[in-house]
Amino acid sequence: MNIHPFALQVACRQLASTLLQTKHTDPFVTELLPSILQYAGFVDANALSYLWFEEFRSSRICVISGSAQEPIFTVLSQEGENRENLRDVILHCDGCHFTLLRPLWETQKGLSSFSVLPELLSAARAAQLVVMETEVKGAEQAVQSVVRSLLNEI
């Protein structure tokens, strides 16, 4: 993924605003998405279930949250994608902000294709920790197209 953080923020806010203006039967839409529009507020990572962009298609995003003694693993990927071919993005949420995690051996040896996530999730399940895996409906928009349409309105 090569997305500028500000462009991603703008695209998420625009998509969240659009989704909130439409009528939804899913209560999570009205519960999760308003935080996207707030300045400097905490955003629930589960909002990605509704804000999945084309750029995320080949990725599997894992958010590790909860306490150090009982972490919670939330994994999101696009439905229909082969898990063997997905690029893993692992984030840690300490309750205030998100940190991108990279395996030490990946950064030292340049092994970007190696994935530690399947082993991590397997160990978490074996330890009877909470592992939630969600397949997200395929994206209809790309971050760049959302930002471009906003710029055209100016």
Coordinates of C-alpha atoms in Angstrom, one line a residue:
M1 CA 0.0 0.0 0.0
N2 CA 1.3 3.4 -0.9
I3 CA -1.3 5.8 0.4
H4 CA -0.5 9.2 1.9
P5 CA -1.9 9.3 5.5
F6 CA -3.7 12.6 4.9
A7 CA -5.3 11.4 1.7
L8 CA -6.5 8.3 3.5
Q9 CA -7.9 10.4 6.3
V10 CA -9.8 12.7 3.9
A11 CA -11.1 9.7 1.9
C12 CA -12.3 7.9 5.1
R13 CA -14.0 11.0 6.3
Q14 CA -15.7 11.6 3.0
L15 CA -16.9 8.0 2.7
A16 CA -18.1 8.0 6.3
S17 CA -20.0 11.2 5.8
T18 CA -21.7 9.7 2.6
L19 CA -22.6 6.5 4.4
L20 CA -24.1 8.3 7.4
Q21 CA -26.3 10.4 5.1
T22 CA -27.9 7.2 3.7
K23 CA -30.3 5.1 5.6
H24 CA -28.8 2.0 7.1
T25 CA -30.4 -0.9 8.8
D26 CA -27.0 -1.9 10.3
P27 CA -26.7 -0.2 13.7
F28 CA -22.9 -0.4 13.6
V29 CA -22.8 2.2 10.8
T30 CA -24.4 4.8 13.0
E31 CA -22.3 3.7 16.0
L32 CA -18.9 3.4 14.4
L33 CA -18.7 6.0 11.7
P34 CA -19.4 9.3 13.5
S35 CA -16.0 9.0 15.3
I36 CA -14.4 9.2 11.8
L37 CA -15.7 12.7 11.4
Q38 CA -14.5 14.0 14.8
Y39 CA -11.3 16.0 15.2
A40 CA -8.6 14.1 17.0
G41 CA -11.0 11.5 18.4
F42 CA -10.5 7.8 18.9
V43 CA -11.5 5.7 15.8
D44 CA -12.7 2.1 16.3
A45 CA -10.7 -0.1 13.9
N46 CA -13.9 -2.0 13.1
A47 CA -14.9 1.0 11.1
L48 CA -12.7 -0.5 8.4
S49 CA -15.5 -3.0 7.8
Y50 CA -17.4 -0.1 6.1
L51 CA -14.4 2.0 4.9
W52 CA -12.6 -0.6 2.8
F53 CA -10.9 1.0 -0.3
E54 CA -9.6 -0.6 -3.4
E55 CA -6.0 -0.1 -2.2
F56 CA -6.7 -2.5 0.7
R57 CA -7.8 -5.4 -1.6
S58 CA -4.5 -7.3 -1.5
S59 CA -4.0 -6.7 2.3
R60 CA -5.0 -8.4 5.5
I61 CA -5.1 -5.9 8.4
C62 CA -4.7 -7.2 11.9
V63 CA -5.3 -4.9 14.9
I64 CA -4.1 -6.1 18.3
S65 CA -5.9 -4.4 21.1
G66 CA -6.9 -5.1 24.7
S67 CA -4.6 -5.7 27.6
A68 CA -1.1 -7.3 27.4
Q69 CA -2.5 -10.3 29.4
E70 CA -5.5 -10.8 27.2
P71 CA -5.0 -9.2 23.8
I72 CA -7.8 -9.2 21.2
F73 CA -7.0 -9.9 17.5
T74 CA -9.2 -8.3 14.9
V75 CA -8.4 -9.3 11.4
L76 CA -10.0 -7.8 8.3
S77 CA -9.5 -8.8 4.7
Q78 CA -11.5 -8.5 1.5
E79 CA -13.9 -11.4 0.8
G80 CA -12.9 -13.7 -2.0
E81 CA -9.2 -12.9 -1.8
N82 CA -6.7 -15.8 -1.4
R83 CA -5.2 -15.5 2.1
E84 CA -1.9 -16.9 0.8
N85 CA -1.4 -13.9 -1.4
L86 CA -2.3 -11.1 1.0
R87 CA 0.1 -8.6 2.4
D88 CA -0.2 -8.5 6.2
V89 CA -0.4 -5.2 8.0
I90 CA -0.2 -5.5 11.8
L91 CA -1.3 -2.6 14.0
H92 CA -1.2 -2.3 17.8
C93 CA -3.8 -0.2 19.5
D94 CA -3.0 0.9 23.1
G95 CA -6.4 2.6 23.5
C96 CA -5.2 6.0 22.4
H97 CA -3.4 5.5 19.1
F98 CA -2.3 2.9 16.6
T99 CA 1.2 1.8 15.9
L100 CA 2.4 -0.1 12.8
L101 CA 4.3 -3.2 13.8
R102 CA 6.9 -4.9 11.7
P103 CA 8.7 -8.2 12.6
L104 CA 12.3 -7.4 13.5
W105 CA 13.6 -10.0 11.0
E106 CA 11.6 -8.4 8.2
T107 CA 13.2 -5.0 8.6
Q108 CA 16.7 -6.4 9.2
K109 CA 16.7 -8.9 6.3
G110 CA 14.3 -7.3 3.9
L111 CA 11.9 -10.3 3.9
S112 CA 8.8 -8.4 3.0
S113 CA 7.0 -11.5 1.7
F114 CA 7.4 -13.4 4.9
S115 CA 4.2 -13.4 7.1
V116 CA 4.2 -14.0 10.8
L117 CA 0.4 -13.4 11.1
P118 CA -0.8 -17.0 10.5
E119 CA 1.5 -18.3 13.3
L120 CA 0.5 -15.4 15.6
L121 CA -3.2 -16.1 15.1
S122 CA -2.8 -19.8 15.6
A123 CA -0.9 -19.2 18.8
A124 CA -3.6 -16.8 20.0
R125 CA -6.3 -19.4 19.3
A126 CA -4.3 -22.1 21.1
A127 CA -4.1 -19.8 24.1
Q128 CA -7.9 -19.3 23.9
L129 CA -7.6 -15.5 23.2
V130 CA -10.2 -13.6 21.2
V131 CA -9.6 -13.8 17.4
M132 CA -12.2 -12.1 15.2
E133 CA -11.8 -12.5 11.5
T134 CA -14.0 -10.5 9.2
E135 CA -14.2 -10.7 5.4
V136 CA -15.1 -7.3 4.1
K137 CA -17.2 -6.7 1.0
G138 CA -15.1 -5.6 -1.9
A139 CA -14.4 -1.9 -2.3
E140 CA -16.1 0.2 -4.9
Q141 CA -13.8 3.2 -4.6
A142 CA -10.1 4.0 -4.5
V143 CA -8.7 6.6 -2.1
Q144 CA -7.3 8.6 -5.0
S145 CA -10.7 8.8 -6.8
V146 CA -12.4 10.0 -3.6
V147 CA -9.8 12.7 -3.0
R148 CA -9.9 13.7 -6.7
S149 CA -13.7 14.1 -6.7
L150 CA -13.4 16.3 -3.6
L151 CA -10.8 18.5 -5.3
N152 CA -13.0 18.8 -8.4
E153 CA -15.8 20.2 -6.2
I154 CA -13.6 23.1 -5.1

